[in-house]
CSV table of C-alpha atoms (C1' of nucleotides) in Angstrom, one decimal:
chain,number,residue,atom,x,y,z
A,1,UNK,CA,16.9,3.9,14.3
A,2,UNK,CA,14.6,2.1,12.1
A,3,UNK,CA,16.5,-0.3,11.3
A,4,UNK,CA,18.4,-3.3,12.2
A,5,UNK,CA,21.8,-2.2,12.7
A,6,UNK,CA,24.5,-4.5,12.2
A,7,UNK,CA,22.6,-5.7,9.0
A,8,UNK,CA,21.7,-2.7,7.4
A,9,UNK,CA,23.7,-1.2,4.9
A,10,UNK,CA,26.1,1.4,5.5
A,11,UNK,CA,26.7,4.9,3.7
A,12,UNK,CA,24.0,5.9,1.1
A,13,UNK,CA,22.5,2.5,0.2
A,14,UNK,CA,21.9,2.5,3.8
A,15,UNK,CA,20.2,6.2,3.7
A,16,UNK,CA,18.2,5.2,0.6
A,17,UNK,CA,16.9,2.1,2.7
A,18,UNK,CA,16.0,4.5,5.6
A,19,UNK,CA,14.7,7.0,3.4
A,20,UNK,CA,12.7,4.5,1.5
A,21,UNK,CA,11.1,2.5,4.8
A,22,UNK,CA,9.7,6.0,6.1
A,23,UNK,CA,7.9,6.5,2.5
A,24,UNK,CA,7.1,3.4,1.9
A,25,UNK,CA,5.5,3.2,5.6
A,26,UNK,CA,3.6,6.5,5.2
A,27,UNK,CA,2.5,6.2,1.6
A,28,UNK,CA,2.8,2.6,0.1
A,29,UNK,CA,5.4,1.4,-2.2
A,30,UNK,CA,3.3,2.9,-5.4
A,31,UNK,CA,2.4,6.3,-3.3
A,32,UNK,CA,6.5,7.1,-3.0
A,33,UNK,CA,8.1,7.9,-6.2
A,34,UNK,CA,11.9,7.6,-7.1
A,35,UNK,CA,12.1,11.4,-6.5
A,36,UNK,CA,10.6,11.4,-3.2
A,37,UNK,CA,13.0,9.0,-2.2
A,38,UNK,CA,16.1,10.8,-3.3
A,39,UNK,CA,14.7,13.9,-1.9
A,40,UNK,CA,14.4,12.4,1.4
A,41,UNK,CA,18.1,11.4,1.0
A,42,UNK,CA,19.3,14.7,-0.6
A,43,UNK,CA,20.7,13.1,-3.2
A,44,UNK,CA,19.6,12.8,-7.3
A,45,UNK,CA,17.0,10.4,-8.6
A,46,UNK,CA,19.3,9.2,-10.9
A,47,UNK,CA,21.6,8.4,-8.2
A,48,UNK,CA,19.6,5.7,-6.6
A,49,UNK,CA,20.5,3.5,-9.7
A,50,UNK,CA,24.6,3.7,-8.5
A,51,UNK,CA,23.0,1.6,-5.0
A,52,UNK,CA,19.9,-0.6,-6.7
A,53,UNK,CA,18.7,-1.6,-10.4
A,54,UNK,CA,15.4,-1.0,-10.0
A,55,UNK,CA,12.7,0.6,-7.2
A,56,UNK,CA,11.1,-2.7,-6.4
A,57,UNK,CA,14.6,-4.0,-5.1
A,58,UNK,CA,15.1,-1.1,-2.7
A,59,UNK,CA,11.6,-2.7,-0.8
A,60,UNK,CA,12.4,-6.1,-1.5
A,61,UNK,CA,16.0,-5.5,0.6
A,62,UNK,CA,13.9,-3.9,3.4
A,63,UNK,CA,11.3,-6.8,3.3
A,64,UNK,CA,14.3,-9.2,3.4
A,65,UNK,CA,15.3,-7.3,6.6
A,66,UNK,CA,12.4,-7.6,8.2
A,67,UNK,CA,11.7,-11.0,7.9
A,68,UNK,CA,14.9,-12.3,8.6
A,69,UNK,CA,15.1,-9.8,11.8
A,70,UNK,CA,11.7,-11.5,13.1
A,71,UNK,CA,12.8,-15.2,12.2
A,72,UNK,CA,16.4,-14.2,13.9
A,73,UNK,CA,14.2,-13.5,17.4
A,74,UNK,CA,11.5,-15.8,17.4
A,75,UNK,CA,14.5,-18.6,16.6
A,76,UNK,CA,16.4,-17.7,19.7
A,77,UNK,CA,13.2,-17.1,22.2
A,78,UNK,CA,12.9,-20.4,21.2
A,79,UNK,CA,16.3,-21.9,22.0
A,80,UNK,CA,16.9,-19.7,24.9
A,81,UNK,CA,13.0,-20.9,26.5
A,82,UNK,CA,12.7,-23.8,28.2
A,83,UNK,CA,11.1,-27.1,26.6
A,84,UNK,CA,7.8,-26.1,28.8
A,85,UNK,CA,5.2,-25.1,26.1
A,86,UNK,CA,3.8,-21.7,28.3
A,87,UNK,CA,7.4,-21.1,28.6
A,88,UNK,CA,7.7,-21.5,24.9
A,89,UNK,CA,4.6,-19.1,24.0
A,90,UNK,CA,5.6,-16.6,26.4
A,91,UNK,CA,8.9,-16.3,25.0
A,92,UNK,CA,7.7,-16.5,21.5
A,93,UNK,CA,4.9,-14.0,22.2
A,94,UNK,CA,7.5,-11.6,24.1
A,95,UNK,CA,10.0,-12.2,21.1
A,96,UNK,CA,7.2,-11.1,18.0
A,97,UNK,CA,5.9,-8.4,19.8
A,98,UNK,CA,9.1,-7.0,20.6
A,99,UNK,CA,10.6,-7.2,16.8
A,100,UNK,CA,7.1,-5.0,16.4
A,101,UNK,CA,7.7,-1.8,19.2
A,102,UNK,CA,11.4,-2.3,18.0
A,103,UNK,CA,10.9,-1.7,14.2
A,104,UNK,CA,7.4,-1.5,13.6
A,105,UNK,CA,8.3,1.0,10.1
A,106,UNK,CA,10.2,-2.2,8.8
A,107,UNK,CA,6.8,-4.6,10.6
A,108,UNK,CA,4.0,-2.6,8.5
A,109,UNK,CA,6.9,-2.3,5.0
A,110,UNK,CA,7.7,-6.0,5.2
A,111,UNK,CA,3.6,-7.2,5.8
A,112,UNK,CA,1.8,-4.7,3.5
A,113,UNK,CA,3.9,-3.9,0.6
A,114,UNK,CA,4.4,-7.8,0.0
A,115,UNK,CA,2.4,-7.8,-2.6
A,116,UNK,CA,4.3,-5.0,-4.8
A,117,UNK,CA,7.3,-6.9,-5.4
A,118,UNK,CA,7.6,-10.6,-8.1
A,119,UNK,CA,6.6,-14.1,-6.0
A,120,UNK,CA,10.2,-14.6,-7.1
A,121,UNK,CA,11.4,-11.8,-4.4
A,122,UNK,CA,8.4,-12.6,-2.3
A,123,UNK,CA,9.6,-16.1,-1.7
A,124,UNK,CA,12.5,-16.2,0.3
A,125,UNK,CA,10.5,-13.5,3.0
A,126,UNK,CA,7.5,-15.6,3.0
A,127,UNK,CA,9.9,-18.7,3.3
A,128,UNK,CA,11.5,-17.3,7.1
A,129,UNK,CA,7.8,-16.1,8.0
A,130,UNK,CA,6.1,-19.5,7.8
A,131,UNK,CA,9.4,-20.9,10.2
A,132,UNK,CA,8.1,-18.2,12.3
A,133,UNK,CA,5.3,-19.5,12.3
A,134,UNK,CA,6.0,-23.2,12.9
A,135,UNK,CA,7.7,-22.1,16.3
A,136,UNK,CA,4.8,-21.1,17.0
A,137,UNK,CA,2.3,-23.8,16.0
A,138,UNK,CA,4.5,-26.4,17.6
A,139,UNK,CA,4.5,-24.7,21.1
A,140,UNK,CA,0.8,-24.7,20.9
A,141,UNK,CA,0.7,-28.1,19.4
A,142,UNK,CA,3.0,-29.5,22.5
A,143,UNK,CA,1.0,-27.7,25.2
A,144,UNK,CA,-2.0,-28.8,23.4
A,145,UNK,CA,-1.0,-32.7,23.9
A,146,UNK,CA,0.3,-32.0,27.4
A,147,UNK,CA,-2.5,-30.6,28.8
A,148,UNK,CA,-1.4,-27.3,29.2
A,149,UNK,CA,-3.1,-25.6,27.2
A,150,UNK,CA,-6.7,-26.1,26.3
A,151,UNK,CA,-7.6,-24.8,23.0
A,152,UNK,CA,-11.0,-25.1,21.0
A,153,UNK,CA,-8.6,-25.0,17.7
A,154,UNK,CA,-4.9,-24.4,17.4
A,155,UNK,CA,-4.7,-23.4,13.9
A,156,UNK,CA,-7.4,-20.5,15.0
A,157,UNK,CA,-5.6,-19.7,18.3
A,158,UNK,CA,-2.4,-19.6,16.4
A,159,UNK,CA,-4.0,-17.6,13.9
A,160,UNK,CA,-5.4,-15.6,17.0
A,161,UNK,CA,-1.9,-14.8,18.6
A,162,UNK,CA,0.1,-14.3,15.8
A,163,UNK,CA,-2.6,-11.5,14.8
A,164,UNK,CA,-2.0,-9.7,18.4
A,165,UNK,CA,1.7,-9.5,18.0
A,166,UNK,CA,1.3,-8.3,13.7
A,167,UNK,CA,-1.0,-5.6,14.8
A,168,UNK,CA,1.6,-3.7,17.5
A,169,UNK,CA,3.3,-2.6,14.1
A,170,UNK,CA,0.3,-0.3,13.6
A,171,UNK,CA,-0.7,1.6,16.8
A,172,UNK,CA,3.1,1.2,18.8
A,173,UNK,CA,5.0,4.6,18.7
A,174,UNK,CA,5.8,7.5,20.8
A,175,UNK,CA,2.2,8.9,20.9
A,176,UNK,CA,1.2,6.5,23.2
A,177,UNK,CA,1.7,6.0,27.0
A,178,UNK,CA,3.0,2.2,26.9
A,179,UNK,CA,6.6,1.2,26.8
A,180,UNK,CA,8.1,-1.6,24.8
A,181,UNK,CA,8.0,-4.0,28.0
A,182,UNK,CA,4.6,-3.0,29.3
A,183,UNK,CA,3.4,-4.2,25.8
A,184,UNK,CA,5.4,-7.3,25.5
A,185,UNK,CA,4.6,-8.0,29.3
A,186,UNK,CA,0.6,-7.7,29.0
A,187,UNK,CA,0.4,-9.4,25.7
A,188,UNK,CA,2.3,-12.7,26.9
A,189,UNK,CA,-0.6,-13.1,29.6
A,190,UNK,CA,-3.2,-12.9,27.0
A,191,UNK,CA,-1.5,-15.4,24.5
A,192,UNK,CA,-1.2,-17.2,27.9
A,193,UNK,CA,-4.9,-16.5,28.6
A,194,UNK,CA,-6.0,-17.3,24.7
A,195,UNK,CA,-4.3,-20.5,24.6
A,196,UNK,CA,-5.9,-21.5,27.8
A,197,UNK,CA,-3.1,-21.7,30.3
A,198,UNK,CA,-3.9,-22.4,33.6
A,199,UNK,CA,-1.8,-20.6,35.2
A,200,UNK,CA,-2.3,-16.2,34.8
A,201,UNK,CA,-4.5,-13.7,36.5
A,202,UNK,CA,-4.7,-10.3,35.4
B,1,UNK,CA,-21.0,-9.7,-3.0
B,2,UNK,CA,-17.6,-7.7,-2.1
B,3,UNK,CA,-19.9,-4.4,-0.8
B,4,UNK,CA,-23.0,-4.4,1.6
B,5,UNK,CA,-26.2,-4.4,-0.3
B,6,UNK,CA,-28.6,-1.5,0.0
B,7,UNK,CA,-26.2,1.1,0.9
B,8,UNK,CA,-24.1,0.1,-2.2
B,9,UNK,CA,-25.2,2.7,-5.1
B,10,UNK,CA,-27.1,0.8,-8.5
B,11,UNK,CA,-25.9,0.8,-11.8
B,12,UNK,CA,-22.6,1.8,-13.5
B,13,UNK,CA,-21.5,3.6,-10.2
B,14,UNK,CA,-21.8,0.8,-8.2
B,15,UNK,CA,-19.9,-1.2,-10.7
B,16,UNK,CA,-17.3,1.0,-10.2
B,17,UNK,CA,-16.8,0.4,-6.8
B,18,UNK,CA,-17.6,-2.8,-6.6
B,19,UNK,CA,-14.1,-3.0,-9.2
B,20,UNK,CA,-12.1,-0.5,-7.4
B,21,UNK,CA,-12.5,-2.4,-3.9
B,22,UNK,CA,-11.0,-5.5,-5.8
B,23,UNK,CA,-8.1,-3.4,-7.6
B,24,UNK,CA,-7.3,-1.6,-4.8
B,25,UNK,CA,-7.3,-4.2,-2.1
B,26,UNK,CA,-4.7,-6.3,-4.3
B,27,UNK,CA,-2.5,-3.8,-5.6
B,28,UNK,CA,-3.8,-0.4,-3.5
B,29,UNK,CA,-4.8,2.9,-3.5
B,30,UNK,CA,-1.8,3.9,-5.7
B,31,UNK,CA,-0.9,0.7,-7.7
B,32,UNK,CA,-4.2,0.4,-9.1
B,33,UNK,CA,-5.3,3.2,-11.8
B,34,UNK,CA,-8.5,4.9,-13.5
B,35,UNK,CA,-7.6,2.7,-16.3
B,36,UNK,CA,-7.5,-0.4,-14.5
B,37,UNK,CA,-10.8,0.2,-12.9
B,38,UNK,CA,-12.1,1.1,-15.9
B,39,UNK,CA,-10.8,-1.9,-17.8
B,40,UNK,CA,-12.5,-3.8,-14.9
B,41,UNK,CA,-15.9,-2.2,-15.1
B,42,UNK,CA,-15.5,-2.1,-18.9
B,43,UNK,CA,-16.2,1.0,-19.4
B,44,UNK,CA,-13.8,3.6,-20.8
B,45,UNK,CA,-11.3,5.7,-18.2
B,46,UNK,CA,-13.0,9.0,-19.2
B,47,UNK,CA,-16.7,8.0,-18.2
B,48,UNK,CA,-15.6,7.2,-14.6
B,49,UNK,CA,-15.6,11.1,-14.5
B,50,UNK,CA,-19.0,10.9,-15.0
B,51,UNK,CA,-19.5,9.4,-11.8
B,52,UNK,CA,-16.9,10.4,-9.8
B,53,UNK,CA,-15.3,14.2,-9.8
B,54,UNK,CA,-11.2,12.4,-8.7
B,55,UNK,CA,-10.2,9.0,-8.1
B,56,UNK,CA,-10.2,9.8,-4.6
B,57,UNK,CA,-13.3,9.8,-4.4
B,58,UNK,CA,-14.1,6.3,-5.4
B,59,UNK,CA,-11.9,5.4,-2.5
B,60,UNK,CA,-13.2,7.9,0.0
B,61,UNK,CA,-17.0,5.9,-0.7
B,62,UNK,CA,-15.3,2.7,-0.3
B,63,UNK,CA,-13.6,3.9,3.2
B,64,UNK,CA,-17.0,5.2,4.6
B,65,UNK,CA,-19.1,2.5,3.2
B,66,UNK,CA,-17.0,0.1,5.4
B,67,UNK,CA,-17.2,2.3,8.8
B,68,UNK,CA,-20.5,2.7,8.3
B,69,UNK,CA,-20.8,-1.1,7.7
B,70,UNK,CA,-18.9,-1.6,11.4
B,71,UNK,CA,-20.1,1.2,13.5
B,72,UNK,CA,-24.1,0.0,12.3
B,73,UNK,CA,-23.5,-4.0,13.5
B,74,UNK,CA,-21.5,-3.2,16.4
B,75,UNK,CA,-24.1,-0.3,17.4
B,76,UNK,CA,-27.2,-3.1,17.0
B,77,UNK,CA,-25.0,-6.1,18.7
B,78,UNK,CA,-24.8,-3.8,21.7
B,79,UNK,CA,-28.4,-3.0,21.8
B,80,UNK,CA,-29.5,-6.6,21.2
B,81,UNK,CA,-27.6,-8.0,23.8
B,82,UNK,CA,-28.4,-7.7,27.2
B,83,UNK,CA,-26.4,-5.7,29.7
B,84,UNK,CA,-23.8,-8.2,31.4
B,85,UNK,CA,-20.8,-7.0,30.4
B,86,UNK,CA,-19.7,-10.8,29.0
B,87,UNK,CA,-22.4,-10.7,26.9
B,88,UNK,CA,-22.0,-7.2,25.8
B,89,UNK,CA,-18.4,-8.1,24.8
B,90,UNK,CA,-19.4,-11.5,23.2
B,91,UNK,CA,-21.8,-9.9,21.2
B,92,UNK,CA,-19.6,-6.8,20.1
B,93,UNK,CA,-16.5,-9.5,19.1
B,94,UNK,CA,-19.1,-11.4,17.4
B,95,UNK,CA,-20.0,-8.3,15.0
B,96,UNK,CA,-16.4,-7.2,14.1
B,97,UNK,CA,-15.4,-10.7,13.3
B,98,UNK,CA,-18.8,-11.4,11.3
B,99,UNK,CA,-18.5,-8.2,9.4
B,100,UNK,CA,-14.7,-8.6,8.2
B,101,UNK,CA,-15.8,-12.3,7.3
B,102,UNK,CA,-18.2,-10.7,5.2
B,103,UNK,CA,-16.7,-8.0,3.6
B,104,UNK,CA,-12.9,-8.6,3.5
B,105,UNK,CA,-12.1,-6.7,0.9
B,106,UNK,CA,-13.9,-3.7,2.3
B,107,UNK,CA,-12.4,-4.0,6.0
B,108,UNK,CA,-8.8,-4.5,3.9
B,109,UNK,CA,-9.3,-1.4,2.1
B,110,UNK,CA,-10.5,0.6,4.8
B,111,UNK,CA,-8.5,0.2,7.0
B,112,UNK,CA,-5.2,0.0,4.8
B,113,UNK,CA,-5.5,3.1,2.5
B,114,UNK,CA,-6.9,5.5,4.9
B,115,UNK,CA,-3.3,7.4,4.5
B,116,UNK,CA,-4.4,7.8,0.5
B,117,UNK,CA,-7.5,10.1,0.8
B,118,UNK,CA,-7.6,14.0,2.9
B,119,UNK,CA,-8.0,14.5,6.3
B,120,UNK,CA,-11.1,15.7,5.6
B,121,UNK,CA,-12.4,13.4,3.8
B,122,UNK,CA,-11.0,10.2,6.4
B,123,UNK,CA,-12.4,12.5,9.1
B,124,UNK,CA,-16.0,10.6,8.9
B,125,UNK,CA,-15.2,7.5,9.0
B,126,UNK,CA,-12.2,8.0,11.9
B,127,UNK,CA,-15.6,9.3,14.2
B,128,UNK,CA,-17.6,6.2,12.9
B,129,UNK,CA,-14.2,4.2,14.3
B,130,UNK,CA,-14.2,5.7,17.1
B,131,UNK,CA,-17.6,5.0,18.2
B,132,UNK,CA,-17.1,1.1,17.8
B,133,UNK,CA,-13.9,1.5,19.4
B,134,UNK,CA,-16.2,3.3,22.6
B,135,UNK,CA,-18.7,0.4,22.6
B,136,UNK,CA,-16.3,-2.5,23.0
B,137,UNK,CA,-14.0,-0.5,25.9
B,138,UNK,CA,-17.5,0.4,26.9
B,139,UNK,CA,-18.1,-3.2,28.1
B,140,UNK,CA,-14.7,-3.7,28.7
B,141,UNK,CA,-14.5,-0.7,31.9
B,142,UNK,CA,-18.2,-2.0,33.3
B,143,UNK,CA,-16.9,-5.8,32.7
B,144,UNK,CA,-13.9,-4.8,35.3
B,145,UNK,CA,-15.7,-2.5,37.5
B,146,UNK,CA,-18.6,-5.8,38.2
B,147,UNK,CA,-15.4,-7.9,38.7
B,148,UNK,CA,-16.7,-9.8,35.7
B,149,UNK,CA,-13.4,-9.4,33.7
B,150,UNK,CA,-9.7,-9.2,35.4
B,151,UNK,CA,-7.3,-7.4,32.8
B,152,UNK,CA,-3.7,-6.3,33.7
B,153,UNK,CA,-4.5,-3.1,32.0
B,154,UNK,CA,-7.8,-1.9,29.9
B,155,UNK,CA,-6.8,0.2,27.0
B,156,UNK,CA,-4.0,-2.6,25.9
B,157,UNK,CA,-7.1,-5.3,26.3
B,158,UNK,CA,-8.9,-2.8,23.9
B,159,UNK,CA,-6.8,-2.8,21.6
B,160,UNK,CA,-5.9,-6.7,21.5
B,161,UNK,CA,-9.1,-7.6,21.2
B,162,UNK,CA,-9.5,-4.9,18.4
B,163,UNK,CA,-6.3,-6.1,16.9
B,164,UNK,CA,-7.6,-10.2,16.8
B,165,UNK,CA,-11.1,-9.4,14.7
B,166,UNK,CA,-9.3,-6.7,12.4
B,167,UNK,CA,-7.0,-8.8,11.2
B,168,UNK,CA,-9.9,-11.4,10.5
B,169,UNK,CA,-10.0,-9.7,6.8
B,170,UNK,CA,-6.4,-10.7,6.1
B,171,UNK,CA,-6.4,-14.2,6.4
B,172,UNK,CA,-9.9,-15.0,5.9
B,173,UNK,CA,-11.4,-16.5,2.3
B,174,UNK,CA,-12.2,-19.4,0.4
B,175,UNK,CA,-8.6,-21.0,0.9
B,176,UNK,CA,-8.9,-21.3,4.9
B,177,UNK,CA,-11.4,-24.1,6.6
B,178,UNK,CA,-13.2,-22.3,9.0
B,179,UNK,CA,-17.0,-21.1,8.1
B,180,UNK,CA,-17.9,-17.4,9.5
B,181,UNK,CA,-19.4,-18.8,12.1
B,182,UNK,CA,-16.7,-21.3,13.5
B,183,UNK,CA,-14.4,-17.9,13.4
B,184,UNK,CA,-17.0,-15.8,15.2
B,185,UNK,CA,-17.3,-18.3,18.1
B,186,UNK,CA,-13.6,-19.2,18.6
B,187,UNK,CA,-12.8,-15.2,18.5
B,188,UNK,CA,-15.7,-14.6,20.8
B,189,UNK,CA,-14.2,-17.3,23.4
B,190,UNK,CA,-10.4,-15.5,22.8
B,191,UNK,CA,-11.6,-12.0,23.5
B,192,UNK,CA,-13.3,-13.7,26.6
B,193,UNK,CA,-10.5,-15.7,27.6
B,194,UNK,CA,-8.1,-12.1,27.3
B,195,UNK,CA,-10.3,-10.3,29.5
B,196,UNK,CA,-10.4,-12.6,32.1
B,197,UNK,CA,-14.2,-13.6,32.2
B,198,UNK,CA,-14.1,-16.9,34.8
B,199,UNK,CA,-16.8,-18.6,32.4
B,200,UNK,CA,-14.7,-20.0,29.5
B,201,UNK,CA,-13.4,-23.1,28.6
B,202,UNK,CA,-11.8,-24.2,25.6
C,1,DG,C1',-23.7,8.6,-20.0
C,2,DT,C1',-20.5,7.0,-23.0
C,3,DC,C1',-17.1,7.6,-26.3
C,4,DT,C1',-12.5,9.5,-28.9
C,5,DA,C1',-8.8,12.4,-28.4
C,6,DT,C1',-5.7,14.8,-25.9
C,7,DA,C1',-3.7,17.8,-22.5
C,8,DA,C1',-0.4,18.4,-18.6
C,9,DA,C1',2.1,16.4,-15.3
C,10,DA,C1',4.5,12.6,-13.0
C,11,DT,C1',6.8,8.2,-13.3
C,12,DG,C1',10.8,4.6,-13.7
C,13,DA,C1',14.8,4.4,-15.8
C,14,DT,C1',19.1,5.5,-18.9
C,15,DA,C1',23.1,8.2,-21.2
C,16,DG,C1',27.0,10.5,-20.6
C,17,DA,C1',30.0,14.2,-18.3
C,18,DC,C1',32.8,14.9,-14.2
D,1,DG,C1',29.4,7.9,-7.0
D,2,DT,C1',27.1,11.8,-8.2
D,3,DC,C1',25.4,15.0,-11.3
D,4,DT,C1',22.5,17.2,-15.6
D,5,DA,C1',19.6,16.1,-19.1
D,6,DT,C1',16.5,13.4,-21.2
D,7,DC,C1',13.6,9.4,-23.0
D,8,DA,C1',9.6,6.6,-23.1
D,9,DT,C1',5.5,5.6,-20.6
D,10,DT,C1',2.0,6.2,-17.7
D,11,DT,C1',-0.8,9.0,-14.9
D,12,DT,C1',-5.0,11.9,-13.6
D,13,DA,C1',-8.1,14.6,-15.7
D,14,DT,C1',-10.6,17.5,-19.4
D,15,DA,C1',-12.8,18.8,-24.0
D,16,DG,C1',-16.1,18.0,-27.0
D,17,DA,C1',-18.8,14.9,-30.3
D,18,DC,C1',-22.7,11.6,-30.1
DNA sequence: GTCTATAAAATGATAGAC
DNA sequence: GTCTATCATTTTATAGAC
């Protein structure tokens, strides 16, 4: 499915979410109507307000899910990793991409419709992205003062890797010949590669 | 400026765009409307249809002014530089990152509201796309057949390196430290670094 | 080219019956 | 929880005066 399960809803909340994610994906959170959505589900517009008080909390759930989904992973890549900084990155790496061939719907929502919903909503999301993105800046930081890694600038080679994972949401899917693995597999050498690891070949 | 000069049109028309590309990078295609843009320009809503038959097209401009921006710097950087394939690729890196460091706004709404205007119409630039797309995996395929690059697989190097410059016009602005240049030669050593090229060091 | 005025449709949301 | 019906606004776009 598209989404998380475990977390996600069940019954029609849980449709209007799935409904919602494949509109707001395609179209943008202002190119989907109400209608559209409850026509999607097969239910009434007027419906929706039984399950959510207003349009803009319908994508603020499913940016909630997607950021706490991506801050879940990358938290326990991190634990489960060794203290070894490539070790780190690679399971970091491996972790982000795969949250991105896994759910990349909820990946593009939960990036690109940010902006539609209050700062208020926004914040909590934007809280669990920047711990994402700690886990990352301290692996490089580590390796950096190590000597594993060999970097011209972290912030831009963070910057750098956290791009390469982001931007799976927006080409990953069935029309193409790589699986899920392949993807994660390849792009753990080149964040290896990119931060200056010693250690892969091609 | 937000649009490339020369190709941008003069007068009230090129005020237009100039104050669609800032509404609909913040709020989109969709969340921003003819009376917004209008408000911006400060004109009235009803003389934008002097300039432009359907709010579409304002967008559809906007989407082929920034191809056209791309495909024309990454068609010169591959004829200026000279055939190795690491400097082919260097100097094709070099022109994606410069351009979305130039035109943010542009590359933004481009890339993100392609979904919004016809097939038809997004047709154009999609072939323009596809021609910078050619150039850099281009070098990339004469880069590994020299032995000059080592890459586990060349299409997912294609589009990594893609993925690190396109998502130069997200993050980049006034708020971040790094000039245009500082980006374009970090990026330049990352997409060198990914493909394998011995030279490099941080 | 620009305006005022307005048409025709779509939008987010609510009221109230079942 | 779901429906029918509807409200109040906003939307894209047009007509016609200047």
């Amino acid at each position: 499915m598209d989404l998380p399960e475990g977390v996600t809803p069940a019954g029609t909340r849980g449709r209007i979410l799935h409904a919602a994610l494949k509109l707001f994906a395609e179209y943008g959170f202002f190119g989907a109507s109400i209608r559209d959505i409850a026509r999607e589900v097969g239910i009434n517009s007027a419906t929706l307000y039984a399950h959510y008080p207003a349009k803009e909390h319908i994508l603020a759930e499913l940016i909630q899910l997607g950021h706490e989904e991506l801050r879940q992973r990358m938290r326990e890549a991190a634990a489960d990793a060794g203290p070894d900084p490539a070790d780190q990155l690679a399971a970091l790496v491996r972790a982000q991409v795969l949250v991105h061939t896994d759910y990349p719907l909820l990946a593009l929502v939960a990036n690109h419709e940010l902006h539609a919903i209050s700062p208020d909503r926004a914040a909590p999301a934007l809280a669990l992205r920047e711990e994402a993105r700690q886990l990352l800046l301290t692996a490089l930081d580590r390796g950096v003062a190590q000597g594993a890694f060999d970097v011209p600038d972290v912030g831009l080679a963070g910057i750098a890797i956290g791009s390469l994972g982001l931007r799976v949401a927006n080409w990953f899917g069935p029309d193409q010949p790589y699986t899920r693995d392949q993807v994660a597999d390849a792009y753990v050498g080149f964040a290896l590669r990119l931060a200056g690891s010693p250690l892969p070949r091609g």
